[in-house]
Structure formats: C-alpha cells, structure tokens
CSV table of C-alpha atoms in Angstrom, one decimal:
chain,number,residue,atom,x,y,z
A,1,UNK,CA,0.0,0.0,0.0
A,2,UNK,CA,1.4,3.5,-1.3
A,3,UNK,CA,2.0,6.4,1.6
A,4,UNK,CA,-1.3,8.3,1.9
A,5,UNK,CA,-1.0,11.2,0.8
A,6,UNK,CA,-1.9,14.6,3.0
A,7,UNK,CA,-5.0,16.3,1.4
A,8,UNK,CA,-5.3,19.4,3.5
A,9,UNK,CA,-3.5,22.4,3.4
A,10,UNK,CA,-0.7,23.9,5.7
A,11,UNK,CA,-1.0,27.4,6.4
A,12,UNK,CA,1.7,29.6,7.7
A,13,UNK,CA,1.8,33.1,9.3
A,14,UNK,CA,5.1,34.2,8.4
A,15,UNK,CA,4.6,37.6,9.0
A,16,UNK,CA,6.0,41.2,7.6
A,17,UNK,CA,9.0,39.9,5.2
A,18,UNK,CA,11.4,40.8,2.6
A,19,UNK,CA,10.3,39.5,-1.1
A,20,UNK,CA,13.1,38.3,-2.4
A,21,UNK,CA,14.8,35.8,0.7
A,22,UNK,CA,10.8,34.8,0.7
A,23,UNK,CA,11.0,34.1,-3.3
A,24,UNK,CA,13.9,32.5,-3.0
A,25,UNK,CA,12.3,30.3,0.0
A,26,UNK,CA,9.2,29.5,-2.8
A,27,UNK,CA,11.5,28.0,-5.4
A,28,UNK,CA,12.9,26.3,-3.2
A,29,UNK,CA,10.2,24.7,-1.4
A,30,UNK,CA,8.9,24.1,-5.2
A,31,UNK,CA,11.8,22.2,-6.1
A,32,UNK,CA,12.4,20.1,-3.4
A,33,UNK,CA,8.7,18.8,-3.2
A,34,UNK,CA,7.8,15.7,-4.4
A,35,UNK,CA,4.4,13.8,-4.7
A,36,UNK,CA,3.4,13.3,-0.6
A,37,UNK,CA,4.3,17.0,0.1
A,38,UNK,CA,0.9,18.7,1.4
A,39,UNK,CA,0.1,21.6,-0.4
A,40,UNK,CA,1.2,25.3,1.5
A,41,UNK,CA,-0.7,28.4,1.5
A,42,UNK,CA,1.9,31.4,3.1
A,43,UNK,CA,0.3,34.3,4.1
A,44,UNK,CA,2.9,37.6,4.4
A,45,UNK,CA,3.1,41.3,4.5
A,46,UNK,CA,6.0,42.7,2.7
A,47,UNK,CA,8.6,45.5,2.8
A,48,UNK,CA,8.0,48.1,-0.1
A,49,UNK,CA,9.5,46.6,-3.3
A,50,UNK,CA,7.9,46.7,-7.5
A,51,UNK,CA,7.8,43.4,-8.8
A,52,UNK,CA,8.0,42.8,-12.7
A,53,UNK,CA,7.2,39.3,-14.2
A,54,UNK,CA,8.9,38.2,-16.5
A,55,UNK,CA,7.6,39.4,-19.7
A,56,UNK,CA,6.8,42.6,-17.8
A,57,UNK,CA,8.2,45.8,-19.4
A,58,UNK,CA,10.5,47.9,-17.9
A,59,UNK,CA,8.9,50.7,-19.3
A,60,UNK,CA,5.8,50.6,-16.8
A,61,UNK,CA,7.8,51.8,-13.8
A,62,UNK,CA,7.0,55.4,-14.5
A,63,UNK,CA,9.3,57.2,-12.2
A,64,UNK,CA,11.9,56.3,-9.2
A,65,UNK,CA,9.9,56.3,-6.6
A,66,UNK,CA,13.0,55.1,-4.0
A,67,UNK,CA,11.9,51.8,-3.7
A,68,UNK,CA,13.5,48.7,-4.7
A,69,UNK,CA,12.6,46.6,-8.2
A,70,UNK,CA,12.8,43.1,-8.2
A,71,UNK,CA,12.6,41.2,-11.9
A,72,UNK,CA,10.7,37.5,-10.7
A,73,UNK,CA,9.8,34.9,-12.7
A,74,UNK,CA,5.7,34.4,-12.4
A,75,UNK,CA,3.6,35.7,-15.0
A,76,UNK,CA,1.9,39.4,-15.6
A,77,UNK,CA,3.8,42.8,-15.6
A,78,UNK,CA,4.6,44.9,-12.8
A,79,UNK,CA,2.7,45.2,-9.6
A,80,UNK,CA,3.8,46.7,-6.0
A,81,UNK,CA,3.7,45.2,-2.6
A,82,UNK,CA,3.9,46.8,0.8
A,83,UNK,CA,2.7,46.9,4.6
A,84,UNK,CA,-1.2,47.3,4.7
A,85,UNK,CA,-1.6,44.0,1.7
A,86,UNK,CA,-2.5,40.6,2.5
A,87,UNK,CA,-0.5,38.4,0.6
A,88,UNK,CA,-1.2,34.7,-0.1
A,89,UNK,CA,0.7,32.1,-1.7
A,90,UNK,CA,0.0,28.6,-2.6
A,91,UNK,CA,2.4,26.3,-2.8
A,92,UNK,CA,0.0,23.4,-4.8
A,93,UNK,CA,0.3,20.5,-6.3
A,94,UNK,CA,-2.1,21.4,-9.2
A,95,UNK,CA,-2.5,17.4,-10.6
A,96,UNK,CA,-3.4,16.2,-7.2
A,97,UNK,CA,-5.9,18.9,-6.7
A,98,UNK,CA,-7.7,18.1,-10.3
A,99,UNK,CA,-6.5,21.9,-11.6
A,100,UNK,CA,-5.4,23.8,-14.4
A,101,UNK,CA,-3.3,26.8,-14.2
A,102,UNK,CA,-6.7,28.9,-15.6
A,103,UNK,CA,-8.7,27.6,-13.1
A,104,UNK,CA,-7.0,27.6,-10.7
A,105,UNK,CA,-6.7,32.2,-11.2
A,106,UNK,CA,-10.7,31.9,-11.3
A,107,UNK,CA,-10.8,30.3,-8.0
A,108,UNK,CA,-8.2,32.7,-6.9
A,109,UNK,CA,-10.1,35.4,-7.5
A,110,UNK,CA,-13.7,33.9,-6.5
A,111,UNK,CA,-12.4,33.5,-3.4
A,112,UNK,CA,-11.5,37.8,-3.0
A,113,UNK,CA,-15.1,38.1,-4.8
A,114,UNK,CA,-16.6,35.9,-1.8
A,115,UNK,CA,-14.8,37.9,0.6
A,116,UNK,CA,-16.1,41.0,-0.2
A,117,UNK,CA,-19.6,40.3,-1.0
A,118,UNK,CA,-19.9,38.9,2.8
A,119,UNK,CA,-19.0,43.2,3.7
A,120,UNK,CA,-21.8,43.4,0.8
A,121,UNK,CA,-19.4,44.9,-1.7
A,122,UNK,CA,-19.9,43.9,-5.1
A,123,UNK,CA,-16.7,43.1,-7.3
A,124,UNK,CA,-16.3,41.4,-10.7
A,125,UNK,CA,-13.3,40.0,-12.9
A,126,UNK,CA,-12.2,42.2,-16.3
A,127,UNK,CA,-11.5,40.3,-19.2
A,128,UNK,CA,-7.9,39.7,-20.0
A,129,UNK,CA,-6.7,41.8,-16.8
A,130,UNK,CA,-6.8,38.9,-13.7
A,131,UNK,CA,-7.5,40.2,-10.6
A,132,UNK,CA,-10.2,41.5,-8.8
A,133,UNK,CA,-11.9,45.0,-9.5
A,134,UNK,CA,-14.3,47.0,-7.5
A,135,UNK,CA,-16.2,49.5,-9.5
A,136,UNK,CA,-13.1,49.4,-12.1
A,137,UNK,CA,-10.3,50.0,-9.5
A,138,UNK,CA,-8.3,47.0,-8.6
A,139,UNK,CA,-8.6,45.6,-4.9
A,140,UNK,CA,-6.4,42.3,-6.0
A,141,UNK,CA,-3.5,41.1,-8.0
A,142,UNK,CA,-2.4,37.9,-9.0
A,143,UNK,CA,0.3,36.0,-10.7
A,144,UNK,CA,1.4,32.4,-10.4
A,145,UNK,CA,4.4,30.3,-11.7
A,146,UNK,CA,3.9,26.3,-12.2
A,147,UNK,CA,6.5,24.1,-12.3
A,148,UNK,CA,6.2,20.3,-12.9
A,149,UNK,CA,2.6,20.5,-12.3
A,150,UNK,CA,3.2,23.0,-9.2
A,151,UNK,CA,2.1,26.5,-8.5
A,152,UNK,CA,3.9,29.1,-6.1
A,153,UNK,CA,3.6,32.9,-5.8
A,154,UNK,CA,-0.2,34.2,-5.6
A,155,UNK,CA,-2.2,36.9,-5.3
A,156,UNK,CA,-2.5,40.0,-3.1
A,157,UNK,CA,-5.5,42.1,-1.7
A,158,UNK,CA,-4.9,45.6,-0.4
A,159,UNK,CA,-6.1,46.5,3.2
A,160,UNK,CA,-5.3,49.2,4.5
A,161,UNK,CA,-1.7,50.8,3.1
A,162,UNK,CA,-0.6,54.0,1.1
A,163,UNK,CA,-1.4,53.8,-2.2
A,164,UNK,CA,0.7,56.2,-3.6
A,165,UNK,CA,3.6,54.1,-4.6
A,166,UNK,CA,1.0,52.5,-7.5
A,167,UNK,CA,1.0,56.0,-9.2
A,168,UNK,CA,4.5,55.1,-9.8
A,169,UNK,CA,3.8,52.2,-12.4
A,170,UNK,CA,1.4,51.1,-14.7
A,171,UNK,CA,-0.4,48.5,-12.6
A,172,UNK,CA,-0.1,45.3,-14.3
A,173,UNK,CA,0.8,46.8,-17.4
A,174,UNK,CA,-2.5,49.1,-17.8
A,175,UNK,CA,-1.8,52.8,-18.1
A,176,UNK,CA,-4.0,55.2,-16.0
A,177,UNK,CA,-5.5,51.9,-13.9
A,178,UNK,CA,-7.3,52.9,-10.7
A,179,UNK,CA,-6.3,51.0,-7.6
A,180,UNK,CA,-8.3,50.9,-4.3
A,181,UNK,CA,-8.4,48.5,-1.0
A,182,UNK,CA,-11.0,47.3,1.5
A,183,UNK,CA,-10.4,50.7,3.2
A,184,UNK,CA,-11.6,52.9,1.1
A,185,UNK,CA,-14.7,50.3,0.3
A,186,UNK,CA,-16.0,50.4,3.5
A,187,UNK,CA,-14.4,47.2,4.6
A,188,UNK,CA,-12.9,47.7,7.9
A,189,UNK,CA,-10.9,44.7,8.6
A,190,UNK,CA,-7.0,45.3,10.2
A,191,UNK,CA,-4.5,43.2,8.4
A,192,UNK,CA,-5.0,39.7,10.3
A,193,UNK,CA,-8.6,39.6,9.9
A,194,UNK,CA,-7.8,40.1,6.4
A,195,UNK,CA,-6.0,37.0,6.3
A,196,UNK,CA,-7.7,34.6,8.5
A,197,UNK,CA,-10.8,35.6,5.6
A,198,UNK,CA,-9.0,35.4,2.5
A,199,UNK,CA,-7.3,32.1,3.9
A,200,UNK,CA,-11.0,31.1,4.5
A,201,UNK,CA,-12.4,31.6,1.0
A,202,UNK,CA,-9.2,30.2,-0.4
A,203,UNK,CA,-9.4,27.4,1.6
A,204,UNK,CA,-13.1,26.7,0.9
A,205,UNK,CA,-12.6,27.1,-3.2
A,206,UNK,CA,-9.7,24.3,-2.7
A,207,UNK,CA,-11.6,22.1,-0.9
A,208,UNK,CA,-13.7,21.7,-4.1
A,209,UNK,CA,-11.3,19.5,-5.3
A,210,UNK,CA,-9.5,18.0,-2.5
C-alpha cells in the first residue's frame, strides 16, 4: 500500500518579510517537493518593493519612486507590494488537486469576490486583466508560476496601506489603472482579519477538489 498522501492544506503566518529571501524560500520549497508533500498556502506582509514578471516591461515603472525593483519569474507585468496588503501564496500540487493553471486564477479570485460580497461589496473580474476589481479599480492582484505541475507565488488584496507608490507604475501593465483596498470600500478589517478571511475563502474554493 502506497503512503497516503496529506490532502489538507498547511497554512503559515510568516509575518512582515522581505520578497526576495521569501521568493527565493518559494523555489525552493517548489523544487524540493515531491508527490506526498501537502500543499502550503503562506500568508505575508512585505517590505515596499515593484515586482516585474517576467515578460513585464521595464517601461511601466514610470518614475523612481525610491523603492527597490525586483525582476521575478511568475507571470503578468509589474505590480507593488507593501505593509497594509495581504499576501497569499499557494504552494500546490495542481495534478493532485484536479487543476489547471486557468482555473485555478478563477478560484483565486472567486475566493476575494466571496470575501467581499460577505461586507456586501460587489466586485467582478475584467477580461484579459486577472485580478479583482471593484467599481473598475483593482482591490487584488495575482500571478502564479507552475513548475512540474506546481504553482507558487499568488495573489495579493490591499487592506489598508498608502497607495501612492501604485502612481508610480502602470499597474499590471495598464496605463491610467485605478487601484483601491477594503479601506476605502467600506471594509474595515485590520491586516489579520484580512487574512484569516481570505485564507477562508481560499481554503473553501480548494476544498472543491481535494
């Protein structure tokens, strides 16, 4: 009889971190898995730094704005993380849990849809720009990287943070894109209630295929 294999799904606090020491921790996790490793969902806070995938353009980081750029390797163009944003990755093996890559971005961003239609705000998806939008400002990036049939990086939903550094860039790629957070929505949850609900809706989309 073959090991049994864990179907839930760790979930660790690590807290506020750099990105790149925590990217570096992703790969590595990703490469060292193998088929029994239970799937990881890491919730952080980072330090200010741009993040440009990599067939992100250079060009979309409008001015120096004194805060570190870091060229990664998941999909989508350029986004920014700081205090104030949730930030969720999952660490999945995407066979196991019956999902494709496509899919597995719609559940992704269900889950942020859930979230805030329980605070009664109404968001939507935007075709060909992933995320998660709330009357046309975005509320939620994501991007994901698969390797051997395994995802890592994520998505992240703005809280309660300064905005200003996304005037800097052209979110994702999109010139002139508005960006908001549960803040400014109405939605007045501090950073760790946040998480434990975002970790809640994730967890609930997942458990659709477990």
């Amino acid at each position: 009889m073959g090991a049994v294999i864990d179907a839930a799904v760790h979930v660790r606090r690590l807290g506020r971190v750099a990105y790149e020491p925590t990217w570096r921790a992703m790969r590595e996790f990703t490469a060292a898995r193998d088929e029994y490793t239970p799937d990881e969902i890491w919730l952080v806070e980072h330090e200010p730094v741009f993040t440009l995938g990599m067939a992100g353009s250079p060009e979309h980081l409008l001015r120096d704005a004194g805060i570190p750029l870091v060229k990664i390797d998941r999909g989508g163009q350029i986004t920014y993380h700081g205090p104030g944003q949730a930030v969720a990755y999952l660490l999945l093996d995407l066979p196991r849990r019956g999902l494709k890559v496509r899919e597995l971005v719609s559940r992704m961003e269900q889950a942020v849809i859930d979230l805030l239609a329980s605070h009664g705000v109404a968001a939507e998806r935007l075709a060909g720009a992933p995320g998660v939008y709330v009357g046309g400002a975005k509320i939620a990036a994501l991007g994901l990287r698969v390797r051997h049939g395994c995802s890592y990086h994520g998505l992240a939903l703005n809280v309660d943070m300064d905005l200003a550094p996304f005037s800097a860039i052209n979110p994702c790629g999109y010139e002139g894109m508005a960006v908001t957070q549960l803040r400014d929505v109405g939605i007045n949850l501090d950073l760790r209630q946040a998480e434990d609900a975002l970790v809640s809706h994730l967890l609930q989309q997942l458990e659709r295929h477990a």
